[in-house]
PDB file of C-alpha atoms and ligand atoms in Angstrom:
ATOM      1  CA  MET A 928       9.934  16.625   5.177  1.00 70.00           C
ATOM      2  CA  SER A 929       7.854  17.430   2.082  1.00 84.00           C
ATOM      3  CA  ASP A 930       5.310  20.127   2.218  1.00 94.00           C
ATOM      4  CA  LEU A 931       2.067  18.903   0.979  1.00 97.00           C
ATOM      5  CA  SER A 932      -0.081  21.979   1.834  1.00 97.00           C
ATOM      6  CA  GLY A 933      -3.002  22.298  -0.536  1.00 97.00           C
ATOM      7  CA  GLN A 934      -2.719  18.698  -1.771  1.00 98.00           C
ATOM      8  CA  PHE A 935      -5.480  16.110  -1.793  1.00 98.00           C
ATOM      9  CA  GLY A 936      -4.717  12.443  -1.252  1.00 98.00           C
ATOM     10  CA  VAL A 937      -6.465   9.129  -0.744  1.00 98.00           C
ATOM     11  CA  VAL A 938      -5.096   6.497   1.529  1.00 98.00           C
ATOM     12  CA  VAL A 939      -6.393   2.820   1.289  1.00 98.00           C
ATOM     13  CA  GLY A 940      -5.349   0.181   3.657  1.00 98.00           C
ATOM     14  CA  ILE A 941      -5.772   1.360   7.172  1.00 98.00           C
ATOM     15  CA  ALA A 942      -7.024  -1.351   9.562  1.00 98.00           C
ATOM     16  CA  ASN A 943      -5.698  -0.037  12.883  1.00 98.00           C
ATOM     17  CA  ARG A 944      -2.989   2.194  14.371  1.00 98.00           C
ATOM     18  CA  ARG A 945      -0.387  -0.387  13.405  1.00 98.00           C
ATOM     19  CA  SER A 946      -1.117  -0.180   9.787  1.00 98.00           C
ATOM     20  CA  ILE A 947       1.659   1.119   7.571  1.00 98.00           C
ATOM     21  CA  ALA A 948      -0.946   3.035   5.565  1.00 98.00           C
ATOM     22  CA  TRP A 949      -1.872   4.897   8.870  1.00 98.00           C
ATOM     23  CA  ALA A 950       1.715   5.959   9.502  1.00 98.00           C
ATOM     24  CA  ILE A 951       1.714   7.394   5.972  1.00 98.00           C
ATOM     25  CA  ALA A 952      -1.627   9.088   6.470  1.00 98.00           C
ATOM     26  CA  GLN A 953      -0.291  10.715   9.673  1.00 98.00           C
ATOM     27  CA  ALA A 954       2.814  11.994   8.018  1.00 98.00           C
ATOM     28  CA  ALA A 955       0.806  13.333   4.990  1.00 98.00           C
ATOM     29  CA  SER A 956      -1.666  15.097   7.171  1.00 98.00           C
ATOM     30  CA  GLN A 957       1.103  16.574   9.220  1.00 98.00           C
ATOM     31  CA  ALA A 958       2.700  17.807   5.988  1.00 98.00           C
ATOM     32  CA  GLY A 959      -0.441  19.719   5.199  1.00 98.00           C
ATOM     33  CA  ALA A 960      -2.395  17.423   2.882  1.00 98.00           C
ATOM     34  CA  ARG A 961      -6.134  16.790   3.058  1.00 98.00           C
ATOM     35  CA  LEU A 962      -7.011  13.151   3.026  1.00 98.00           C
ATOM     36  CA  ALA A 963      -9.717  10.697   2.073  1.00 98.00           C
ATOM     37  CA  LEU A 964      -9.151   7.577   4.288  1.00 98.00           C
ATOM     38  CA  THR A 965     -11.012   4.391   3.446  1.00 98.00           C
ATOM     39  CA  TYR A 966     -12.123   1.383   5.431  1.00 98.00           C
ATOM     40  CA  GLN A 967     -12.580  -2.018   3.759  1.00 98.00           C
ATOM     41  CA  ASP A 968     -15.841  -2.887   5.544  1.00 98.00           C
ATOM     42  CA  ASP A 969     -18.049  -2.065   8.606  1.00 97.00           C
ATOM     43  CA  ARG A 970     -15.765  -4.302  10.763  1.00 97.00           C
ATOM     44  CA  LEU A 971     -13.043  -1.644  10.493  1.00 97.00           C
ATOM     45  CA  ARG A 972     -15.137   1.508  10.168  1.00 98.00           C
ATOM     46  CA  GLU A 973     -14.945   2.603  13.755  1.00 97.00           C
ATOM     47  CA  ASN A 974     -11.130   2.061  13.878  1.00 96.00           C
ATOM     48  CA  VAL A 975     -10.737   4.240  10.760  1.00 98.00           C
ATOM     49  CA  GLU A 976     -13.079   6.915  11.905  1.00 98.00           C
ATOM     50  CA  GLU A 977     -11.241   7.194  15.312  1.00 98.00           C
ATOM     51  CA  LEU A 978      -7.831   7.466  13.603  1.00 98.00           C
ATOM     52  CA  ALA A 979      -9.165   9.805  10.849  1.00 98.00           C
ATOM     53  CA  ALA A 980     -10.342  12.283  13.569  1.00 97.00           C
ATOM     54  CA  LEU A 981      -6.595  12.831  14.342  1.00 97.00           C
ATOM     55  CA  THR A 982      -6.050  14.124  10.684  1.00 97.00           C
ATOM     56  CA  ARG A 983      -7.134  17.473   9.334  1.00 93.00           C
ATOM     57  CA  ASP A 984     -10.712  17.690   7.904  1.00 96.00           C
ATOM     58  CA  PRO A 985     -10.750  14.142   6.657  1.00 97.00           C
ATOM     59  CA  LEU A 986     -13.148  12.358   4.345  1.00 98.00           C
ATOM     60  CA  VAL A 987     -13.860   8.771   5.711  1.00 98.00           C
ATOM     61  CA  LEU A 988     -15.349   6.519   3.034  1.00 98.00           C
ATOM     62  CA  PRO A 989     -15.908   2.765   2.590  1.00 98.00           C
ATOM     63  CA  CYS A 990     -14.089   0.970  -0.180  1.00 98.00           C
ATOM     64  CA  ASP A 991     -13.586  -2.747  -0.716  1.00 98.00           C
ATOM     65  CA  VAL A 992     -11.026  -2.695  -3.578  1.00 98.00           C
ATOM     66  CA  ALA A 993     -12.278  -5.993  -4.918  1.00 98.00           C
ATOM     67  CA  HIS A 994     -15.524  -4.311  -6.120  1.00 98.00           C
ATOM     68  CA  ASP A 995     -15.655  -1.971  -9.102  1.00 98.00           C
ATOM     69  CA  GLN A 996     -18.716  -0.267  -7.938  1.00 98.00           C
ATOM     70  CA  ALA A 997     -17.199   0.528  -4.485  1.00 98.00           C
ATOM     71  CA  LEU A 998     -14.115   2.092  -6.319  1.00 98.00           C
ATOM     72  CA  ASP A 999     -16.393   4.032  -8.643  1.00 98.00           C
ATOM     73  CA  GLU A1000     -18.256   5.573  -5.714  1.00 98.00           C
ATOM     74  CA  LEU A1001     -15.034   6.253  -3.811  1.00 98.00           C
ATOM     75  CA  PHE A1002     -13.547   8.307  -6.693  1.00 98.00           C
ATOM     76  CA  GLU A1003     -16.933  10.033  -7.515  1.00 98.00           C
ATOM     77  CA  THR A1004     -17.058  11.299  -3.868  1.00 98.00           C
ATOM     78  CA  ILE A1005     -13.363  12.398  -3.983  1.00 98.00           C
ATOM     79  CA  ASP A1006     -14.079  14.213  -7.324  1.00 98.00           C
ATOM     80  CA  ARG A1007     -17.108  15.956  -5.861  1.00 98.00           C
ATOM     81  CA  GLU A1008     -15.418  16.885  -2.517  1.00 98.00           C
ATOM     82  CA  PHE A1009     -11.818  17.581  -3.602  1.00 98.00           C
ATOM     83  CA  GLY A1010     -12.299  18.502  -7.271  1.00 98.00           C
ATOM     84  CA  GLY A1011      -9.058  16.675  -8.148  1.00 98.00           C
ATOM     85  CA  LEU A1012      -6.368  14.398  -6.588  1.00 98.00           C
ATOM     86  CA  ASP A1013      -2.589  14.736  -6.006  1.00 98.00           C
ATOM     87  CA  PHE A1014      -1.689  11.369  -4.567  1.00 98.00           C
ATOM     88  CA  VAL A1015      -2.846   7.836  -3.877  1.00 99.00           C
ATOM     89  CA  VAL A1016      -1.434   5.554  -1.215  1.00 99.00           C
ATOM     90  CA  HIS A1017      -2.350   1.994  -1.879  1.00 99.00           C
ATOM     91  CA  GLY A1018      -1.817  -0.293   1.143  1.00 98.00           C
ATOM     92  CA  ALA A1019      -4.330  -2.982   0.556  1.00 98.00           C
ATOM     93  CA  ALA A1020      -3.297  -6.625   0.373  1.00 98.00           C
ATOM     94  CA  PHE A1021      -4.999  -9.955   1.129  1.00 98.00           C
ATOM     95  CA  ALA A1022      -4.600 -13.709   0.600  1.00 97.00           C
ATOM     96  CA  PRO A1023      -6.801 -16.353   2.296  1.00 96.00           C
ATOM     97  CA  LYS A1024      -5.064 -17.503   5.416  1.00 93.00           C
ATOM     98  CA  ALA A1025      -4.868 -21.162   4.300  1.00 93.00           C
ATOM     99  CA  GLU A1026      -2.654 -20.056   1.365  1.00 95.00           C
ATOM    100  CA  LEU A1027      -0.039 -18.593   3.880  1.00 93.00           C
ATOM    101  CA  ALA A1028       0.559 -21.770   5.813  1.00 89.00           C
ATOM    102  CA  ASP A1029       0.381 -24.724   3.429  1.00 91.00           C
ATOM    103  CA  ARG A1030       2.789 -25.807   0.679  1.00 96.00           C
ATOM    104  CA  PHE A1031       2.895 -23.390  -2.188  1.00 97.00           C
ATOM    105  CA  VAL A1032       2.185 -26.302  -4.577  1.00 98.00           C
ATOM    106  CA  ARG A1033      -1.192 -26.638  -2.951  1.00 97.00           C
ATOM    107  CA  THR A1034      -2.250 -23.047  -3.807  1.00 98.00           C
ATOM    108  CA  SER A1035      -5.938 -23.075  -4.806  1.00 98.00           C
ATOM    109  CA  ARG A1036      -7.290 -21.439  -7.979  1.00 98.00           C
ATOM    110  CA  ASP A1037      -9.523 -19.264  -5.821  1.00 98.00           C
ATOM    111  CA  GLY A1038      -6.795 -18.286  -3.368  1.00 98.00           C
ATOM    112  CA  PHE A1039      -4.513 -17.269  -6.274  1.00 98.00           C
ATOM    113  CA  ARG A1040      -7.298 -15.297  -7.967  1.00 98.00           C
ATOM    114  CA  ILE A1041      -8.254 -13.434  -4.692  1.00 98.00           C
ATOM    115  CA  ALA A1042      -4.646 -12.679  -3.733  1.00 98.00           C
ATOM    116  CA  LEU A1043      -3.808 -11.257  -7.199  1.00 98.00           C
ATOM    117  CA  ASP A1044      -7.210  -9.400  -7.471  1.00 98.00           C
ATOM    118  CA  VAL A1045      -6.998  -7.627  -4.133  1.00 98.00           C
ATOM    119  CA  SER A1046      -3.250  -7.119  -3.835  1.00 98.00           C
ATOM    120  CA  ALA A1047      -2.226  -6.272  -7.440  1.00 99.00           C
ATOM    121  CA  TYR A1048      -5.149  -5.633  -9.781  1.00 99.00           C
ATOM    122  CA  SER A1049      -6.595  -3.114  -7.240  1.00 99.00           C
ATOM    123  CA  LEU A1050      -3.600  -0.747  -7.977  1.00 99.00           C
ATOM    124  CA  VAL A1051      -4.495  -0.721 -11.660  1.00 99.00           C
ATOM    125  CA  ALA A1052      -8.191  -0.218 -10.875  1.00 99.00           C
ATOM    126  CA  MET A1053      -7.293   2.740  -8.517  1.00 99.00           C
ATOM    127  CA  ALA A1054      -4.849   4.322 -10.950  1.00 99.00           C
ATOM    128  CA  ARG A1055      -7.411   4.260 -13.828  1.00 98.00           C
ATOM    129  CA  ARG A1056      -9.885   6.175 -11.664  1.00 98.00           C
ATOM    130  CA  ALA A1057      -7.263   8.558 -10.132  1.00 99.00           C
ATOM    131  CA  HIS A1058      -5.980   9.371 -13.615  1.00 98.00           C
ATOM    132  CA  PRO A1059      -8.517  12.003 -14.769  1.00 98.00           C
ATOM    133  CA  LEU A1060      -8.536  13.688 -11.309  1.00 98.00           C
ATOM    134  CA  MET A1061      -4.697  13.920 -11.293  1.00 98.00           C
ATOM    135  CA  VAL A1062      -4.592  15.213 -14.903  1.00 98.00           C
ATOM    136  CA  ARG A1063      -6.771  18.067 -13.702  1.00 98.00           C
ATOM    137  CA  ARG A1064      -4.041  18.897 -11.019  1.00 98.00           C
ATOM    138  CA  GLY A1065      -1.241  18.790 -13.642  1.00 98.00           C
ATOM    139  CA  GLY A1066      -0.012  15.345 -12.416  1.00 98.00           C
ATOM    140  CA  GLY A1067       0.198  13.151  -9.374  1.00 98.00           C
ATOM    141  CA  SER A1068       1.997  10.484  -7.363  1.00 98.00           C
ATOM    142  CA  ILE A1069       0.847   6.901  -6.703  1.00 99.00           C
ATOM    143  CA  VAL A1070       2.608   4.888  -4.046  1.00 99.00           C
ATOM    144  CA  THR A1071       2.115   1.219  -3.117  1.00 99.00           C
ATOM    145  CA  LEU A1072       3.589  -1.136  -0.670  1.00 99.00           C
ATOM    146  CA  THR A1073       5.399  -4.364  -1.538  1.00 98.00           C
ATOM    147  CA  TYR A1074       7.727  -6.973  -0.134  1.00 98.00           C
ATOM    148  CA  LEU A1075      10.927  -8.709  -1.183  1.00 98.00           C
ATOM    149  CA  GLY A1076       8.890 -11.991  -1.298  1.00 98.00           C
ATOM    150  CA  SER A1077       8.243 -10.809  -4.939  1.00 98.00           C
ATOM    151  CA  GLN A1078      11.721 -11.717  -5.877  1.00 98.00           C
ATOM    152  CA  ARG A1079      12.912 -14.329  -3.411  1.00 97.00           C
ATOM    153  CA  VAL A1080      11.247 -17.134  -1.552  1.00 96.00           C
ATOM    154  CA  PHE A1081      10.136 -16.699   1.980  1.00 94.00           C
ATOM    155  CA  PRO A1082       8.586 -19.630   3.747  1.00 92.00           C
ATOM    156  CA  ASN A1083       4.761 -19.285   3.933  1.00 93.00           C
ATOM    157  CA  TYR A1084       4.654 -16.065   2.025  1.00 95.00           C
ATOM    158  CA  ASN A1085       3.535 -18.197  -0.930  1.00 97.00           C
ATOM    159  CA  VAL A1086       0.898 -16.742  -3.334  1.00 98.00           C
ATOM    160  CA  MET A1087       1.460 -13.336  -1.706  1.00 98.00           C
ATOM    161  CA  GLY A1088       4.977 -13.354  -3.322  1.00 98.00           C
ATOM    162  CA  VAL A1089       3.349 -13.975  -6.649  1.00 98.00           C
ATOM    163  CA  ALA A1090       0.874 -11.234  -6.049  1.00 98.00           C
ATOM    164  CA  LYS A1091       3.709  -8.724  -5.030  1.00 98.00           C
ATOM    165  CA  ALA A1092       5.660  -9.677  -8.397  1.00 99.00           C
ATOM    166  CA  ALA A1093       2.476  -8.695 -10.256  1.00 99.00           C
ATOM    167  CA  LEU A1094       2.074  -5.528  -8.215  1.00 99.00           C
ATOM    168  CA  GLU A1095       5.700  -4.561  -8.907  1.00 99.00           C
ATOM    169  CA  ALA A1096       5.260  -5.230 -12.691  1.00 99.00           C
ATOM    170  CA  SER A1097       2.010  -3.126 -12.592  1.00 99.00           C
ATOM    171  CA  VAL A1098       4.008  -0.302 -11.088  1.00 99.00           C
ATOM    172  CA  ARG A1099       6.375  -0.293 -13.972  1.00 99.00           C
ATOM    173  CA  TYR A1100       3.585  -0.574 -16.645  1.00 99.00           C
ATOM    174  CA  LEU A1101       1.472   2.187 -14.921  1.00 99.00           C
ATOM    175  CA  ALA A1102       4.579   4.376 -14.606  1.00 99.00           C
ATOM    176  CA  HIS A1103       5.137   4.061 -18.392  1.00 98.00           C
ATOM    177  CA  ASP A1104       1.536   4.532 -19.278  1.00 98.00           C
ATOM    178  CA  LEU A1105       0.823   7.446 -17.022  1.00 99.00           C
ATOM    179  CA  GLY A1106       4.139   9.155 -17.175  1.00 98.00           C
ATOM    180  CA  PRO A1107       3.213  11.444 -20.146  1.00 98.00           C
ATOM    181  CA  ASP A1108       0.636  12.948 -17.914  1.00 98.00           C
ATOM    182  CA  ASN A1109       3.159  13.657 -15.212  1.00 98.00           C
ATOM    183  CA  ILE A1110       1.697  10.899 -13.012  1.00 99.00           C
ATOM    184  CA  ARG A1111       4.488   8.963 -11.148  1.00 99.00           C
ATOM    185  CA  VAL A1112       3.991   5.398  -9.841  1.00 99.00           C
ATOM    186  CA  ASN A1113       6.339   3.893  -7.315  1.00 99.00           C
ATOM    187  CA  ALA A1114       6.536   1.196  -4.594  1.00 99.00           C
ATOM    188  CA  ILE A1115       8.121   0.923  -1.234  1.00 99.00           C
ATOM    189  CA  SER A1116       9.417  -2.541  -0.332  1.00 99.00           C
ATOM    190  CA  ALA A1117       9.276  -2.591   3.306  1.00 98.00           C
ATOM    191  CA  GLY A1118      11.100  -4.785   5.804  1.00 98.00           C
ATOM    192  CA  PRO A1119       8.782  -6.823   8.101  1.00 98.00           C
ATOM    193  CA  ILE A1120       6.695  -5.010  10.556  1.00 98.00           C
ATOM    194  CA  ARG A1121       4.227  -6.457  13.012  1.00 97.00           C
ATOM    195  CA  THR A1122       0.849  -5.509  11.669  1.00 97.00           C
ATOM    196  CA  LEU A1123      -2.496  -7.190  11.303  1.00 95.00           C
ATOM    197  CA  ALA A1124      -1.671  -8.567   7.806  1.00 94.00           C
ATOM    198  CA  ALA A1125       1.721  -9.798   9.156  1.00 93.00           C
ATOM    199  CA  THR A1126       0.045 -11.918  11.874  1.00 88.00           C
ATOM    200  CA  GLY A1127      -1.505 -13.994   9.031  1.00 82.00           C
ATOM    201  CA  ILE A1128       1.923 -15.237   7.975  1.00 84.00           C
ATOM    202  CA  ALA A1129       3.047 -18.333   9.792  1.00 84.00           C
ATOM    203  CA  GLY A1130       6.517 -17.972  11.339  1.00 88.00           C
ATOM    204  CA  PHE A1131       6.562 -14.110  11.069  1.00 91.00           C
ATOM    205  CA  GLY A1132       8.370 -13.748  14.372  1.00 92.00           C
ATOM    206  CA  ASP A1133      11.337 -15.728  12.880  1.00 93.00           C
ATOM    207  CA  ILE A1134      11.487 -13.537   9.908  1.00 94.00           C
ATOM    208  CA  LEU A1135      11.784 -10.411  12.226  1.00 96.00           C
ATOM    209  CA  GLY A1136      14.630 -12.034  14.057  1.00 97.00           C
ATOM    210  CA  ILE A1137      16.542 -13.007  10.919  1.00 97.00           C
ATOM    211  CA  TYR A1138      16.283  -9.472   9.622  1.00 97.00           C
ATOM    212  CA  ARG A1139      17.582  -8.139  12.898  1.00 97.00           C
ATOM    213  CA  ASP A1140      20.546 -10.416  12.733  1.00 97.00           C
ATOM    214  CA  ARG A1141      21.455  -9.973   9.062  1.00 97.00           C
ATOM    215  CA  ALA A1142      20.398  -6.609   7.817  1.00 98.00           C
ATOM    216  CA  PRO A1143      23.302  -4.096   7.441  1.00 98.00           C
ATOM    217  CA  LEU A1144      21.633  -1.782   9.960  1.00 98.00           C
ATOM    218  CA  ARG A1145      21.153  -4.898  12.368  1.00 98.00           C
ATOM    219  CA  ARG A1146      17.517  -3.884  13.331  1.00 98.00           C
ATOM    220  CA  ASN A1147      13.995  -4.017  12.088  1.00 98.00           C
ATOM    221  CA  ILE A1148      12.383  -0.984  10.719  1.00 98.00           C
ATOM    222  CA  ALA A1149       9.387   0.993  11.953  1.00 98.00           C
ATOM    223  CA  ALA A1150       6.280   2.027  10.076  1.00 98.00           C
ATOM    224  CA  GLU A1151       7.295   5.635  10.542  1.00 98.00           C
ATOM    225  CA  GLU A1152      10.475   5.036   8.461  1.00 98.00           C
ATOM    226  CA  VAL A1153       8.111   3.692   5.633  1.00 98.00           C
ATOM    227  CA  ALA A1154       6.170   6.825   6.000  1.00 98.00           C
ATOM    228  CA  ALA A1155       9.177   9.030   5.635  1.00 98.00           C
ATOM    229  CA  ALA A1156      10.053   7.320   2.329  1.00 98.00           C
ATOM    230  CA  ALA A1157       6.438   7.593   1.200  1.00 98.00           C
ATOM    231  CA  MET A1158       6.649  11.410   1.872  1.00 98.00           C
ATOM    232  CA  PHE A1159       9.554  11.535  -0.423  1.00 98.00           C
ATOM    233  CA  LEU A1160       7.778   9.537  -3.173  1.00 98.00           C
ATOM    234  CA  ILE A1161       4.689  11.677  -2.822  1.00 98.00           C
ATOM    235  CA  GLY A1162       6.418  15.067  -2.679  1.00 97.00           C
ATOM    236  CA  ALA A1163       8.286  17.166  -5.220  1.00 97.00           C
ATOM    237  CA  GLU A1164      11.661  15.957  -4.079  1.00 97.00           C
ATOM    238  CA  SER A1165      11.166  12.837  -6.082  1.00 98.00           C
ATOM    239  CA  ARG A1166       9.655  14.568  -9.176  1.00 98.00           C
ATOM    240  CA  GLY A1167      12.237  12.728 -11.402  1.00 98.00           C
ATOM    241  CA  VAL A1168      11.485   9.254  -9.926  1.00 98.00           C
ATOM    242  CA  THR A1169       8.859   6.781 -11.359  1.00 99.00           C
ATOM    243  CA  GLY A1170       8.588   3.071 -11.939  1.00 98.00           C
ATOM    244  CA  GLU A1171      10.900   2.561  -8.841  1.00 98.00           C
ATOM    245  CA  ILE A1172      10.870  -0.009  -6.077  1.00 98.00           C
ATOM    246  CA  LEU A1173      12.470   1.713  -3.006  1.00 98.00           C
ATOM    247  CA  PHE A1174      13.641  -0.614  -0.327  1.00 98.00           C
ATOM    248  CA  VAL A1175      13.125   0.499   3.280  1.00 98.00           C
ATOM    249  CA  ASP A1176      14.296  -2.706   4.885  1.00 98.00           C
ATOM    250  CA  ALA A1177      17.480  -1.734   6.875  1.00 98.00           C
ATOM    251  CA  GLY A1178      19.360  -2.892   3.774  1.00 98.00           C
ATOM    252  CA  PHE A1179      18.349  -6.606   4.123  1.00 98.00           C
ATOM    253  CA  HIS A1180      17.865  -7.031   0.347  1.00 98.00           C
ATOM    254  CA  THR A1181      21.554  -6.425  -0.233  1.00 98.00           C
ATOM    255  CA  ALA A1182      22.805  -9.250   1.904  1.00 96.00           C
ATOM    256  CA  GLY A1183      23.907 -12.405   0.164  1.00 92.00           C
ATOM    257  CA  ILE A1184      23.903 -14.418   3.290  1.00 87.00           C
TER     258      ILE A1184
HETATM  259  P1  LIG B 890      -2.567  -4.055   7.626  1.00 93.38           P
HETATM  260  O1  LIG B 890      -3.376  -5.370   7.977  1.00 93.38           O
HETATM  261  O2  LIG B 890      -2.697  -2.983   8.685  1.00 93.38           O
HETATM  262  O3  LIG B 890      -3.056  -3.460   6.261  1.00 93.38           O
HETATM  263  C1  LIG B 890      -3.622  -4.326   5.151  1.00 93.38           C
HETATM  264  C2  LIG B 890      -4.823  -3.500   4.756  1.00 93.38           C
HETATM  265  O4  LIG B 890      -5.379  -4.109   3.546  1.00 93.38           O
HETATM  266  C3  LIG B 890      -6.023  -3.499   5.812  1.00 93.38           C
HETATM  267  O5  LIG B 890      -6.361  -2.209   6.124  1.00 93.38           O
HETATM  268  C4  LIG B 890      -7.098  -4.212   5.088  1.00 93.38           C
HETATM  269  O6  LIG B 890      -8.363  -3.669   5.475  1.00 93.38           O
HETATM  270  C5  LIG B 890      -6.740  -3.957   3.592  1.00 93.38           C
HETATM  271  N1  LIG B 890      -7.458  -4.721   2.692  1.00 93.38           N
HETATM  272  C6  LIG B 890      -7.392  -6.085   2.559  1.00 93.38           C
HETATM  273  N2  LIG B 890      -8.383  -6.536   1.635  1.00 93.38           N
HETATM  274  C7  LIG B 890      -8.994  -5.351   1.270  1.00 93.38           C
HETATM  275  C8  LIG B 890     -10.024  -5.142   0.293  1.00 93.38           C
HETATM  276  N3  LIG B 890     -10.671  -6.154  -0.320  1.00 93.38           N
HETATM  277  N4  LIG B 890     -10.538  -3.923   0.182  1.00 93.38           N
HETATM  278  C9  LIG B 890      -9.874  -2.891   0.752  1.00 93.38           C
HETATM  279  N5  LIG B 890      -8.911  -3.074   1.665  1.00 93.38           N
HETATM  280  C10 LIG B 890      -8.441  -4.233   1.866  1.00 93.38           C
HETATM  281  O7  LIG B 890      -1.095  -4.486   7.296  1.00 93.38           O
HETATM  282  P2  LIG B 890       0.159  -3.705   6.752  1.00 93.38           P
HETATM  283  O8  LIG B 890       1.337  -4.578   7.105  1.00 93.38           O
HETATM  284  O9  LIG B 890       0.179  -2.345   7.069  1.00 93.38           O
HETATM  285  O10 LIG B 890      -0.100  -3.864   5.196  1.00 93.38           O
HETATM  286  C11 LIG B 890      -0.069  -2.687   4.268  1.00 93.38           C
HETATM  287  C12 LIG B 890       0.682  -3.054   2.989  1.00 93.38           C
HETATM  288  O11 LIG B 890       2.005  -3.198   3.367  1.00 93.38           O
HETATM  289  C13 LIG B 890       0.266  -4.454   2.337  1.00 93.38           C
HETATM  290  O12 LIG B 890       0.325  -4.212   1.022  1.00 93.38           O
HETATM  291  C14 LIG B 890       1.439  -5.306   2.795  1.00 93.38           C
HETATM  292  O13 LIG B 890       1.525  -6.399   1.970  1.00 93.38           O
HETATM  293  C15 LIG B 890       2.567  -4.360   2.760  1.00 93.38           C
HETATM  294  N6  LIG B 890       3.792  -4.833   3.481  1.00 93.38           N
HETATM  295  C16 LIG B 890       3.769  -5.163   4.761  1.00 93.38           C
HETATM  296  C17 LIG B 890       4.846  -5.537   5.429  1.00 93.38           C
HETATM  297  C18 LIG B 890       4.788  -6.032   6.929  1.00 93.38           C
HETATM  298  O14 LIG B 890       5.705  -6.764   7.347  1.00 93.38           O
HETATM  299  N7  LIG B 890       3.747  -5.596   7.610  1.00 93.38           N
HETATM  300  C19 LIG B 890       6.144  -5.625   4.720  1.00 93.38           C
HETATM  301  C20 LIG B 890       6.100  -5.332   3.444  1.00 93.38           C
HETATM  302  C21 LIG B 890       4.899  -4.860   2.776  1.00 93.38           C
END
């Protein structure tokens, strides 16, 4: 496991103990990093505070990634408290529930805008604010979470698939733009995991079963396995890797049938 002692990171996307971002936060804290953990709104504040207490000397801060002012305040506080930043874990995604059950052709303009704004643009918005803090540390690593629905059609994933395609393209453009400052940008494409976000996708249980039957490893994956890959992408072992989409899906994406 990577040694992240002396490093500062921010983790966005923790809702509860099932959140993939929480598994990553735990691993990063265990590896020695000091973390800023954010909560989307007051509804999730207590959850995140309780979990954060299990990490070493955390900062717990509000941040709705759909608001520039909230992002400005988050990064100002990180700058003041940490004086720099080594890594960002971006695990925020959202689409209005109606868009994840109806026919794709019925996607509303507002649903499209919200899904792309929260799930894709927010990575760019965070990277822009992290950039000067990472330059001060001589570089950094930005990791986001995506899904194969960006490339292939999964029933009911709908506009979230379009948002993940935009997210993955943003990873490549950010990697190209920030690479000269030694800032790496990568994504992990996770297999299905039962989390709060996943419960919003109609028929999610069927998807889990199909993965179990057809993935080369013949099983589903655990959030801890995504966290282990995230530790690789954050840490020095991956110092030559950027603009990459790393699949942690028991190999499902390789199967033709
Ligand atoms: P989750 O519900 O635990 O996490 C989603 C997070 O997004 C929540 O913490 C929520 O508060 C946050 N969020 C939504 N809108 C936000 C906003 N406006 N501002 C700030 N935060 C906001 O579910 P998860 O499955 O852990 O999702 C984490 C990431 O992993 C997402 O990008 C998701 O698409 C991706 N992913 C999940 C799966 C899966 O099967 N669970 C598979 C592949 C990728």
